[in-house]
Coordinates of C-alpha atoms and ligand atoms in Angstrom, one line a residue:
X1 CA -18.4 186.1 63.1
X2 CA -21.2 186.4 65.6
X3 CA -24.4 188.4 65.1
X4 CA -25.6 191.4 67.1
X5 CA -29.0 193.0 67.4
X6 CA -30.2 195.9 69.5
X7 CA -33.4 197.8 70.0
X8 CA -34.6 201.0 71.7
X9 CA -38.2 202.1 71.3
X10 CA -41.7 201.2 72.4
X11 CA -41.9 197.6 71.4
X12 CA -41.1 194.7 73.6
X13 CA -37.4 195.0 73.2
X14 CA -36.4 191.4 74.1
X15 CA -38.9 189.9 71.7
X16 CA -37.7 192.3 69.0
X17 CA -34.0 191.7 69.4
X18 CA -34.4 187.9 69.5
X19 CA -36.7 187.9 66.4
X20 CA -34.1 190.0 64.6
X21 CA -31.3 187.8 65.9
X22 CA -32.8 184.8 64.2
X23 CA -32.0 186.5 60.9
X24 CA -28.4 186.5 61.9
X25 CA -28.1 182.9 63.2
X26 CA -26.2 182.1 60.1
X27 CA -23.3 184.1 61.5
X28 CA -22.8 181.8 64.5
X29 CA -24.9 179.4 66.6
X30 CA -22.7 178.1 69.4
X31 CA -24.6 180.1 72.0
X32 CA -26.8 183.1 72.3
X33 CA -27.9 185.7 74.8
X34 CA -29.8 188.8 75.5
X35 CA -29.5 191.8 77.9
X36 CA -32.2 194.3 78.6
X37 CA -33.0 197.3 80.9
X38 CA -36.0 196.9 83.2
X39 CA -37.3 198.5 86.3
X40 CA -35.0 196.1 88.2
X41 CA -31.9 197.2 86.3
X42 CA -29.9 195.1 83.9
X43 CA -31.2 191.6 83.2
X44 CA -29.4 189.0 81.2
X45 CA -30.3 185.5 79.8
X46 CA -28.0 183.2 77.9
X47 CA -28.0 179.7 76.6
X48 CA -25.7 177.3 74.8
X49 CA -26.6 176.3 71.3
X50 CA -29.1 177.9 69.0
X51 CA -31.5 180.8 69.6
X52 CA -34.3 178.3 70.2
X53 CA -32.5 177.3 73.4
X54 CA -32.4 180.9 74.6
X55 CA -36.1 181.1 74.0
X56 CA -36.5 178.0 76.1
X57 CA -34.6 179.6 78.9
X58 CA -36.9 182.6 78.7
X59 CA -39.8 180.2 78.6
X60 CA -42.2 182.8 77.1
X61 CA -41.5 185.3 80.0
X62 CA -39.8 188.2 78.2
X63 CA -39.1 190.9 80.7
X64 CA -41.0 194.2 80.3
X65 CA -38.3 196.3 78.6
X66 CA -37.8 198.9 75.8
X67 CA -34.1 198.6 75.5
X68 CA -32.2 195.4 74.7
X69 CA -29.2 193.9 73.0
X70 CA -28.6 190.3 71.9
X71 CA -25.9 188.1 70.4
X72 CA -25.5 184.8 68.6
X73 CA -21.9 183.5 68.9
X74 CA -19.4 181.7 66.9
X75 CA -16.7 180.8 69.4
X76 CA -13.2 182.2 69.0
X77 CA -11.9 182.6 72.6
X78 CA -13.4 180.2 75.1
X79 CA -15.4 177.1 74.2
X80 CA -19.2 177.3 73.6
X81 CA -20.7 177.4 77.1
X82 CA -23.2 179.5 79.0
X83 CA -20.6 181.4 80.8
X84 CA -18.7 182.3 77.6
X85 CA -22.0 183.3 75.9
X86 CA -22.6 187.1 75.4
X87 CA -23.6 189.5 76.8
X88 CA -20.7 189.9 79.1
X89 CA -20.9 192.2 82.2
X90 CA -18.6 194.1 84.5
X91 CA -18.2 192.7 88.0
X92 CA -20.9 195.0 89.4
X93 CA -23.4 193.7 86.7
X94 CA -24.2 197.2 85.6
X95 CA -22.7 197.2 82.1
X96 CA -23.5 194.6 79.3
X97 CA -21.6 194.2 76.1
X98 CA -22.1 192.1 73.0
X99 CA -19.2 191.9 70.6
X100 CA -18.4 190.6 67.2
X101 CA -14.7 190.4 66.5
X102 CA -11.5 189.7 68.4
X103 CA -9.7 191.7 71.1
X104 CA -6.1 190.7 70.3
X105 CA -4.5 192.1 73.4
X106 CA -7.1 190.8 75.8
X107 CA -4.7 188.5 77.7
X108 CA -2.5 191.4 78.8
X109 CA -5.5 193.6 79.6
X110 CA -7.0 190.8 81.6
X111 CA -3.8 190.3 83.6
X112 CA -3.7 194.0 84.3
X113 CA -7.3 194.0 85.5
X114 CA -6.8 190.9 87.6
X115 CA -3.8 192.5 89.3
X116 CA -6.2 195.3 90.2
X117 CA -8.6 192.9 91.8
X118 CA -11.1 192.3 89.0
X119 CA -12.6 188.8 89.0
X120 CA -13.5 187.5 85.5
X121 CA -16.5 185.3 84.9
X122 CA -15.7 183.9 81.4
X123 CA -12.7 182.8 79.3
X124 CA -13.6 185.3 76.5
X125 CA -11.6 188.2 75.1
X126 CA -14.8 190.3 75.2
X127 CA -15.2 190.4 79.0
X128 CA -12.2 192.9 79.3
X129 CA -14.5 195.5 77.6
X130 CA -17.2 195.9 80.3
X131 CA -14.5 195.6 82.9
X132 CA -12.4 198.4 81.3
X133 CA -15.4 200.6 80.9
X134 CA -16.3 200.1 84.6
X135 CA -12.8 200.9 85.7
X136 CA -12.9 204.1 83.7
X137 CA -16.2 205.1 85.2
X138 CA -14.8 204.5 88.7
X139 CA -11.8 206.7 87.8
X140 CA -14.1 209.5 86.5
X141 CA -16.0 209.3 89.8
X142 CA -18.8 211.6 88.4
X143 CA -22.5 211.0 88.0
X144 CA -23.1 208.5 85.2
X145 CA -24.5 210.3 82.1
X146 CA -24.6 209.4 78.4
X147 CA -21.5 211.7 78.0
X148 CA -19.5 210.2 80.8
X149 CA -20.4 206.6 79.8
X150 CA -19.5 207.4 76.1
X151 CA -16.2 208.8 77.4
X152 CA -15.5 205.6 79.4
X153 CA -16.2 203.5 76.3
X154 CA -13.9 205.6 74.2
X155 CA -11.1 205.2 76.8
X156 CA -11.7 201.5 76.9
X157 CA -11.5 201.2 73.1
X158 CA -8.3 203.2 73.0
X159 CA -6.7 200.4 75.0
X160 CA -7.8 197.5 72.9
X161 CA -6.3 196.2 69.7
X162 CA -8.3 194.1 67.3
X163 CA -11.7 194.2 65.6
X164 CA -15.1 194.9 67.1
X165 CA -18.7 195.6 66.5
X166 CA -20.2 196.4 69.8
X167 CA -23.6 197.1 71.4
X168 CA -23.5 198.2 75.0
X169 CA -26.1 198.9 77.8
X170 CA -25.6 200.6 81.1
X171 CA -28.1 199.9 83.9
X172 CA -28.1 203.7 84.8
X173 CA -28.9 204.9 81.3
X174 CA -32.4 203.7 80.3
X175 CA -33.5 204.1 76.6
X176 CA -29.9 204.2 75.3
X177 CA -27.8 201.7 73.4
X178 CA -24.1 202.6 72.7
X179 CA -22.5 201.1 69.6
X180 CA -19.0 201.1 68.1
X181 CA -17.3 199.6 65.1
X182 CA -13.8 198.7 63.9
X183 CA -13.3 196.0 61.2
X184 CA -16.6 194.3 61.9
X185 CA -19.9 195.4 60.4
X186 CA -22.7 197.2 62.2
X187 CA -25.8 199.0 61.0
X188 CA -28.5 201.1 62.6
X189 CA -32.0 200.8 61.2
X190 CA -33.7 204.1 61.7
X191 CA -37.4 204.0 62.6
X192 CA -40.1 206.4 63.9
X193 CA -39.5 206.8 67.6
X194 CA -37.5 203.6 67.6
X195 CA -34.1 202.4 66.4
X196 CA -32.7 199.0 65.6
X197 CA -29.1 197.8 65.6
X198 CA -27.8 194.8 63.8
X199 CA -24.7 193.2 62.2
X200 CA -26.4 193.3 58.9
X201 CA -29.4 194.8 57.1
X202 CA -31.4 191.6 56.8
X203 CA -32.0 191.7 60.6
X204 CA -33.8 195.1 60.5
X205 CA -35.4 195.2 57.1
X206 CA -38.8 194.0 58.3
X207 CA -39.0 197.2 60.3
X208 CA -37.3 199.8 58.2
X209 CA -35.5 200.3 55.0
X210 CA -33.7 203.4 56.3
X211 CA -30.3 202.4 57.4
X212 CA -27.1 204.1 58.7
X213 CA -23.9 202.2 58.0
X214 CA -21.3 202.7 60.7
X215 CA -17.7 203.1 59.5
X216 CA -14.5 202.0 61.1
X217 CA -13.5 204.1 64.1
X218 CA -17.1 205.3 64.7
X219 CA -19.1 205.2 67.8
X220 CA -22.9 205.8 68.3
X221 CA -25.4 206.8 71.0
X222 CA -28.8 205.5 70.1
X223 CA -32.0 206.5 71.8
X224 CA -35.6 206.1 70.5
X225 CA -35.6 209.4 68.7
X226 CA -32.0 210.1 68.0
X227 CA -28.9 208.5 66.5
X228 CA -25.7 210.4 67.3
X229 CA -22.7 209.1 65.4
X230 CA -19.2 210.3 66.4
X231 CA -15.6 209.5 65.8
X232 CA -13.7 208.0 68.6
X233 CA -12.2 211.4 69.3
X234 CA -15.7 212.8 69.9
X235 CA -16.1 214.6 66.6
X236 CA -19.7 214.4 65.3
X237 CA -20.2 212.4 62.0
X238 CA -22.9 213.4 59.5
X239 CA -24.0 210.2 57.7
X240 CA -26.6 210.0 55.0
X241 CA -29.4 207.4 55.3
X242 CA -28.9 204.5 53.0
X243 CA -32.2 203.3 51.5
X244 CA -32.4 199.5 51.1
X245 CA -34.2 198.5 47.9
X246 CA -34.8 194.8 48.5
X247 CA -37.7 193.6 50.6
X248 CA -38.2 191.4 53.6
X249 CA -39.5 188.5 51.6
X250 CA -36.1 188.1 50.0
X251 CA -34.8 187.1 53.4
X252 CA -37.5 184.5 54.1
X253 CA -37.6 180.8 53.2
X254 CA -40.6 181.3 50.9
X255 CA -42.0 177.8 51.4
X256 CA -38.7 175.9 50.9
X257 CA -37.5 173.5 53.5
X258 CA -34.2 175.3 53.8
X259 CA -32.7 178.6 52.7
X260 CA -30.1 176.6 50.8
X261 CA -32.7 175.0 48.6
X262 CA -34.5 178.3 48.0
X263 CA -31.2 179.9 47.1
X264 CA -30.4 177.1 44.6
X265 CA -33.7 177.8 43.0
X266 CA -32.8 181.5 42.8
X267 CA -29.8 180.7 40.6
X268 CA -31.5 181.5 37.2
X269 CA -32.9 184.8 38.6
X270 CA -29.5 185.7 40.1
X271 CA -27.6 185.2 36.8
X272 CA -30.3 187.1 34.9
X273 CA -30.1 190.0 37.4
X274 CA -26.3 190.1 37.4
X275 CA -26.3 190.4 33.6
X276 CA -29.1 192.9 33.5
X277 CA -28.0 196.4 32.5
X278 CA -24.4 195.1 31.9
X279 CA -25.0 192.8 28.9
X280 CA -26.5 195.2 26.4
X281 CA -28.9 194.6 23.5
X282 CA -26.2 194.9 20.9
X283 CA -24.1 192.2 22.7
X284 CA -21.5 194.6 24.1
X285 CA -20.8 194.9 27.8
X286 CA -21.0 197.9 30.0
X287 CA -19.8 198.1 33.5
X288 CA -21.3 201.2 35.2
X289 CA -19.8 201.3 38.7
X290 CA -16.4 200.4 37.4
X291 CA -15.2 203.9 36.4
X292 CA -11.8 202.9 34.8
X293 CA -10.9 204.6 31.5
X294 CA -9.8 202.3 28.6
X295 CA -6.3 203.5 29.3
X296 CA -6.6 202.5 32.9
X297 CA -7.8 199.0 31.9
X298 CA -5.0 198.5 29.5
X299 CA -2.5 199.7 32.0
X300 CA -3.2 196.5 34.1
X301 CA -0.3 194.2 33.2
X302 CA -1.2 191.7 35.9
X303 CA -4.4 190.6 37.6
X304 CA -4.7 188.9 41.0
X305 CA -8.0 187.5 42.0
X306 CA -8.5 186.9 45.7
X307 CA -11.3 185.4 47.9
X308 CA -12.0 182.7 50.4
X309 CA -13.9 179.5 50.1
X310 CA -16.5 179.6 47.4
X311 CA -15.4 183.1 46.4
X312 CA -11.9 181.8 45.9
X313 CA -13.2 178.9 43.7
X314 CA -15.0 181.5 41.5
X315 CA -11.6 183.3 41.3
X316 CA -10.0 180.0 40.0
X317 CA -12.5 179.9 37.1
X318 CA -11.9 183.6 36.5
X319 CA -8.1 183.1 36.3
X320 CA -8.5 180.4 33.6
X321 CA -10.9 182.5 31.7
X322 CA -9.0 185.8 31.9
X323 CA -5.7 184.2 30.9
X324 CA -7.3 182.6 27.9
X325 CA -9.0 185.6 26.6
X326 CA -6.8 188.5 27.8
X327 CA -3.3 186.8 27.5
X328 CA -2.2 188.5 30.6
X329 CA -0.8 186.8 33.7
X330 CA -3.5 186.2 36.3
X331 CA -3.3 184.6 39.7
X332 CA -6.1 183.3 41.9
X333 CA -5.3 183.2 45.6
X334 CA -6.8 182.4 48.9
X335 CA -7.2 185.7 50.8
X336 CA -5.8 184.2 54.0
X337 CA -2.5 183.4 52.2
X338 CA -2.4 186.4 49.9
X339 CA -0.6 189.0 52.0
X340 CA 1.7 186.6 53.7
X341 CA 3.1 185.6 50.3
X342 CA 4.6 189.1 49.7
X343 CA 2.6 189.3 46.5
X344 CA 4.0 191.3 43.5
X345 CA 1.7 194.2 43.4
X346 CA 2.1 197.7 41.9
X347 CA 0.3 200.4 40.0
X348 CA 0.0 198.0 37.0
X349 CA -1.8 195.4 39.0
X350 CA -5.6 195.0 39.2
X351 CA -6.6 193.1 42.3
X352 CA -10.1 191.6 42.1
X353 CA -11.6 190.8 45.5
X354 CA -14.5 188.5 45.5
X355 CA -16.9 188.1 48.5
X356 CA -20.5 187.5 49.0
X357 CA -20.7 189.3 52.4
X358 CA -18.1 191.9 51.7
X359 CA -17.0 191.5 55.3
X360 CA -14.6 188.5 55.2
X361 CA -11.7 189.6 57.3
X362 CA -9.0 188.0 55.1
X363 CA -10.4 189.4 52.0
X364 CA -10.6 192.9 53.5
X365 CA -7.0 192.5 54.7
X366 CA -6.0 191.5 51.1
X367 CA -7.7 194.7 49.8
X368 CA -5.7 196.8 52.2
X369 CA -2.5 195.1 51.3
X370 CA -3.2 195.7 47.6
X371 CA -4.0 199.4 48.1
X372 CA -1.0 199.9 50.3
X373 CA 1.2 198.7 47.4
X374 CA -0.4 200.9 44.8
X375 CA -2.6 198.3 43.1
X376 CA -6.1 199.1 41.9
X377 CA -8.9 197.2 43.6
X378 CA -12.1 196.0 42.1
X379 CA -14.7 194.3 44.4
X380 CA -17.1 191.7 43.2
X381 CA -19.5 191.7 46.1
X382 CA -23.0 190.8 46.9
X383 CA -23.9 192.8 50.0
X384 CA -24.6 196.4 49.3
X385 CA -23.0 198.8 51.8
X386 CA -20.5 196.2 53.0
X387 CA -17.0 197.2 53.9
X388 CA -15.6 195.8 50.7
X389 CA -18.2 197.5 48.6
X390 CA -17.4 200.8 50.2
X391 CA -13.6 200.7 50.4
X392 CA -12.6 199.1 47.0
X393 CA -11.7 201.5 44.2
X394 CA -14.4 200.1 42.0
X395 CA -17.4 197.7 42.6
X396 CA -19.3 195.3 40.6
X397 CA -22.3 194.2 42.7
X398 CA -23.5 190.7 42.1
X399 CA -27.3 190.7 42.2
X400 CA -27.9 187.5 44.2
X401 CA -30.1 189.1 46.9
X402 CA -29.6 188.1 50.5
X403 CA -27.9 184.7 50.8
X404 CA -28.7 183.2 54.2
X405 CA -27.7 179.5 53.9
X406 CA -24.1 179.1 55.2
X407 CA -23.2 177.1 52.1
X408 CA -22.8 179.6 49.3
X409 CA -24.9 178.7 46.2
X410 CA -26.4 181.5 44.2
X411 CA -23.6 183.9 45.2
X412 CA -21.1 181.5 43.4
X413 CA -23.1 181.7 40.2
X414 CA -23.4 185.4 40.5
X415 CA -19.6 185.7 41.0
X416 CA -18.9 183.5 37.9
X417 CA -21.3 185.7 35.9
X418 CA -19.7 188.9 37.1
X419 CA -16.2 187.6 36.3
X420 CA -17.3 186.6 32.8
X421 CA -18.6 190.2 32.4
X422 CA -15.3 191.7 33.7
X423 CA -13.2 189.5 31.4
X424 CA -15.3 190.1 28.4
X425 CA -15.3 193.9 29.1
X426 CA -11.6 193.9 29.4
X427 CA -11.3 192.0 26.1
X428 CA -13.7 194.4 24.5
X429 CA -11.5 197.3 25.6
X430 CA -8.5 195.5 24.1
X431 CA -10.5 195.4 20.8
X432 CA -11.4 191.7 20.8
X433 CA -14.5 190.7 18.9
X434 CA -15.3 187.5 20.9
X435 CA -18.1 189.0 22.9
X436 CA -20.8 188.3 20.4
X437 CA -20.7 184.5 20.9
X438 CA -20.5 185.0 24.7
X439 CA -23.4 187.5 24.6
X440 CA -25.6 184.8 23.1
X441 CA -24.4 182.1 25.5
X442 CA -24.7 184.4 28.6
X443 CA -28.3 185.4 27.7
X444 CA -29.2 181.7 27.4
X445 CA -27.8 180.8 30.8
X446 CA -30.9 181.4 33.0
X447 CA -33.0 179.0 30.8
X448 CA -30.3 176.4 30.9
X449 CA -30.2 176.7 34.7
X450 CA -34.0 176.2 34.8
X451 CA -33.5 173.0 33.0
X452 CA -30.9 171.9 35.6
X453 CA -33.4 172.6 38.3
X454 CA -35.9 170.4 36.6
X455 CA -33.6 167.5 37.1
X456 CA -34.0 167.6 40.9
X457 CA -36.0 164.3 41.1
X458 CA -33.2 162.5 39.2
X459 CA -30.6 164.0 41.4
X460 CA -32.5 162.9 44.5
X461 CA -32.3 159.3 43.3
X462 CA -28.6 159.8 42.8
X463 CA -28.2 161.2 46.3
X464 CA -30.0 158.2 47.7
X465 CA -27.6 155.9 46.0
X466 CA -24.5 157.9 47.2
X467 CA -25.5 159.1 50.6
X468 CA -23.8 156.3 52.5
X469 CA -20.4 156.7 50.6
X470 CA -17.4 156.9 52.9
X471 CA -15.6 159.5 50.8
X472 CA -16.0 161.4 47.6
X473 CA -13.6 162.5 44.9
X474 CA -14.5 165.1 42.4
X475 CA -12.4 165.0 39.3
X476 CA -12.1 167.2 36.2
X477 CA -9.7 168.8 33.8
X478 CA -9.5 172.5 33.0
X479 CA -12.8 174.3 33.9
X480 CA -14.1 171.0 35.1
X481 CA -11.4 170.8 37.7
X482 CA -12.4 174.3 38.9
X483 CA -15.9 173.0 39.2
X484 CA -14.7 170.0 41.2
X485 CA -13.2 172.3 43.8
X486 CA -16.5 174.0 44.6
X487 CA -18.6 170.9 44.2
X488 CA -16.4 169.1 46.8
X489 CA -16.6 172.1 49.2
X490 CA -20.4 172.1 48.9
X491 CA -20.7 168.4 49.8
X492 CA -18.2 168.4 52.6
X493 CA -19.4 171.5 54.4
X494 CA -23.0 170.4 54.7
X495 CA -22.9 166.6 54.7
X496 CA -19.7 166.1 56.7
X497 CA -18.5 163.5 54.2
X498 CA -14.8 163.8 53.3
X499 CA -14.7 165.1 49.8
X500 CA -11.7 166.1 47.7
X501 CA -11.2 167.7 44.4
X502 CA -8.4 166.5 42.1
X503 CA -7.3 167.2 38.6
X504 CA -8.3 163.9 37.0
X505 CA -4.8 163.3 35.6
X506 CA -3.3 163.5 39.0
X507 CA -5.2 160.6 40.5
X508 CA -2.7 158.0 39.4
X509 CA 0.1 160.0 41.1
X510 CA -1.2 159.0 44.5
X511 CA -4.9 159.5 45.4
X512 CA -6.0 156.4 43.4
X513 CA -4.6 154.4 46.3
X514 CA -7.7 155.5 48.3
X515 CA -10.2 154.2 45.8
X516 CA -12.1 151.1 46.9
X517 CA -15.7 150.0 47.2
X518 CA -17.7 152.7 49.1
X519 CA -15.7 155.6 47.5
X520 CA -17.7 157.7 45.1
X521 CA -16.0 159.5 42.3
X522 CA -17.9 162.3 40.4
X523 CA -16.1 162.9 37.1
X524 CA -16.9 166.1 35.2
X525 CA -16.7 165.4 31.4
X526 CA -18.2 168.6 30.1
X527 CA -15.1 170.1 28.4
X528 CA -15.1 169.1 24.7
X529 CA -11.3 169.1 24.5
X530 CA -10.7 166.8 27.4
X531 CA -13.9 164.6 27.5
X532 CA -12.1 161.5 26.2
X533 CA -9.2 161.8 28.6
X534 CA -11.6 162.2 31.5
X535 CA -13.4 159.0 30.5
X536 CA -10.1 157.1 30.5
X537 CA -9.5 158.5 34.0
X538 CA -12.9 157.3 35.2
X539 CA -12.2 153.9 33.8
X540 CA -9.1 153.7 36.0
X541 CA -11.4 154.5 39.0
X542 CA -13.9 151.9 37.9
X543 CA -11.2 149.3 37.7
X544 CA -10.5 149.9 41.5
X545 CA -14.2 149.4 42.3
X546 CA -15.1 153.0 43.1
X547 CA -18.6 154.1 42.3
X548 CA -18.4 156.3 39.2
X549 CA -20.8 159.2 38.4
X550 CA -20.1 160.8 35.1
X551 CA -21.4 164.4 34.6
X552 CA -21.7 164.9 30.8
X553 CA -23.1 167.4 28.4
X554 CA -26.6 166.5 27.1
X555 CA -26.1 164.5 23.9
X556 CA -22.8 163.0 24.9
X557 CA -22.3 159.2 24.8
X558 CA -23.0 157.3 27.9
X559 CA -19.6 155.9 29.0
X560 CA -19.7 152.2 30.0
X561 CA -17.5 152.8 33.0
X562 CA -20.2 155.0 34.7
X563 CA -22.4 153.5 37.4
X564 CA -24.5 156.7 37.1
X565 CA -24.7 159.5 34.7
X566 CA -25.9 163.1 35.0
X567 CA -26.5 165.1 31.9
X568 CA -26.3 168.9 32.0
X569 CA -27.2 171.4 29.2
X570 CA -24.1 172.4 27.2
X571 CA -22.8 175.9 26.6
X572 CA -19.4 177.4 25.8
X573 CA -16.7 175.6 27.7
X574 CA -15.8 178.6 30.0
X575 CA -19.4 178.9 31.1
X576 CA -19.9 175.2 31.9
X577 CA -18.9 175.7 35.6
X578 CA -22.0 177.9 35.9
X579 CA -24.2 175.2 34.5
X580 CA -22.6 172.1 36.1
X581 CA -22.7 173.6 39.6
X582 CA -26.4 173.7 40.0
X583 CA -26.7 169.9 39.8
X584 CA -23.8 169.6 42.3
X585 CA -25.5 172.0 44.8
X586 CA -28.7 170.0 44.5
X587 CA -26.7 166.8 45.0
X588 CA -24.9 168.1 48.1
X589 CA -28.2 169.4 49.5
X590 CA -30.0 166.0 49.2
X591 CA -27.0 164.0 50.5
X592 CA -26.9 166.2 53.5
X593 CA -30.7 166.0 54.0
X594 CA -30.7 162.2 53.7
X595 CA -27.9 162.1 56.4
X596 CA -30.0 164.3 58.7
X597 CA -27.5 167.2 58.7
X598 CA -28.3 170.8 59.7
X599 CA -28.2 172.1 56.2
X600 CA -28.5 175.9 56.6
X601 CA -26.2 176.0 59.6
X602 CA -23.6 173.3 59.4
X603 CA -21.6 172.5 62.5
X604 CA -18.5 174.6 63.3
X605 CA -19.2 177.1 60.5
X606 CA -20.7 180.5 60.1
X607 CA -21.7 182.5 57.1
X608 CA -19.6 185.5 57.5
X609 CA -16.0 185.0 58.7
X610 CA -15.1 188.4 60.1
X611 CA -12.1 187.2 62.1
X612 CA -8.7 186.1 60.6
Ligands
M6R701 O1 -18.7 186.2 52.2 P1 -17.6 185.6 51.5 O2 -17.9 185.3 50.1 O3 -16.3 186.4 51.5 O4 -17.3 184.3 52.2 C1 -16.2 183.5 51.8 C2 -16.3 182.1 52.4 O5 -16.4 182.2 53.8 C3 -17.6 181.3 51.9 O6 -17.6 181.2 50.5 C4 -17.6 179.9 52.5 O7 -16.5 179.2 52.0 C5 -18.9 179.2 52.3 N1 -19.3 178.5 53.5 C6 -18.9 178.2 51.2 O8 -20.1 177.6 51.0

């Protein structure tokens, strides 16, 4: 959580870090701030709320500076307020720190420092860091140099427990930014006579495609002409430049009102790209990047699929599909629960970790748990170079491109596509012949998705009819229930309407009591086997005066219990979640728009949840 940028070079540093920070606003937007080195020393500006408020505070007067760091916050310790906004300083105001992560033992460190006479200015965990660095510098009582400052940072970091990505300035060390990373992402964009620091690549890509990815336990000293990476023990690290292949345009809105809408429209391309090079001409599947031998594949007696939020919902679809075609036990679990449930993991278990960002703290913790118990880990991840993509045993990169909207859309379709490929590949290894039908259906998906997008005007009319609903239920059976989970999440996170997914057959075991006028019920009836039963369940809702929306395959009969219908193109049952979801993303988007919600940055949320 939280976004960090930094800059050292000849440009206007404050303008540069703030512009780059806007690319990271999806990571948090409770408050923001900037620190820079000027002739006067260390200058700091901070504001509650979005980055636009920080710009208002600066009022067009950016200090003359060539070295700056900035931060956009998603509050963990201390409420969103100006005094809790980063950067945080030591008491003398000479050291500024921006931090993404959590210092778990901050309370005891704070007590210790207070007992030594330090006065704290904020309620945050972060503030202990500049204070600890300052204490160590005082203890050293030598002239401040890059080396002595680096030493003080390393001592401070040896005292803290928790996670951090840090960028640090010292008033006495112009043209230098210090960085460190443990369990929170940080990259350095390498330029000519200038260098950029950011929580992720999208914030530096407009300036450079040459990136250095910091690893856990690493520390860096960045000047305009040099990036020195070290281990915390001082040992120099040689890191190869990572060359980014996607371009800046991919991280821009491209004429759409919101990133979310742009990303919904990128669904067909995303699925096509995720299939490309994996679904071969002859209908077989190849998974380069997953270097397991056939013997290794068949040694997996169990599969656990783990993720958070949307990624978990993709895993739920994956579980149903894998069990059906592989006839092996599969679990789908929320990453934040996974390791506390003492999961049964061993060398015969494949753990598939799904994540758009590849930085979700709970998903990374699940990967570590799996590895420690001898399981094999396979990451389905979108962000190249992310921790998950680097640390898992094997990786299948989804090809969604940068996803900026906090509500995950195209990444979900990419995850479902990737899971289909993994399941089918495994089946292929087992000697099954079912891939031929799937190959045809998968290839057809992008054009089906284009047809879904063409229905936007119809879905806008539906959104207008439903936008004032007090509550939504999303019902389905089988894969349609799995779709309900993600459809409900999409609506609730951006429109703030309470939305709940239920297996349709469960309604009469309790939730039906909530149905009354003003409650909207979206019923997915796309599964051939359960269509009739679904319609019976929707009739039960209609009898209680709920508003019924039936989502049906094109060509299906219009059920008389439905107040509204939405027809989606049909495909094989297990692939229907991919097709159905596009309409649900569009519906959620327009309901939120009609209610005047902040679509790309919903309240209380952030794109990348890098704290547990
Ligand atoms: O980056 P990840 O895929 O690991 O993120 C997981 C969830 O935080 C994410 O899917 C979240 O639920 C989205 N806001 C859903 O739209």
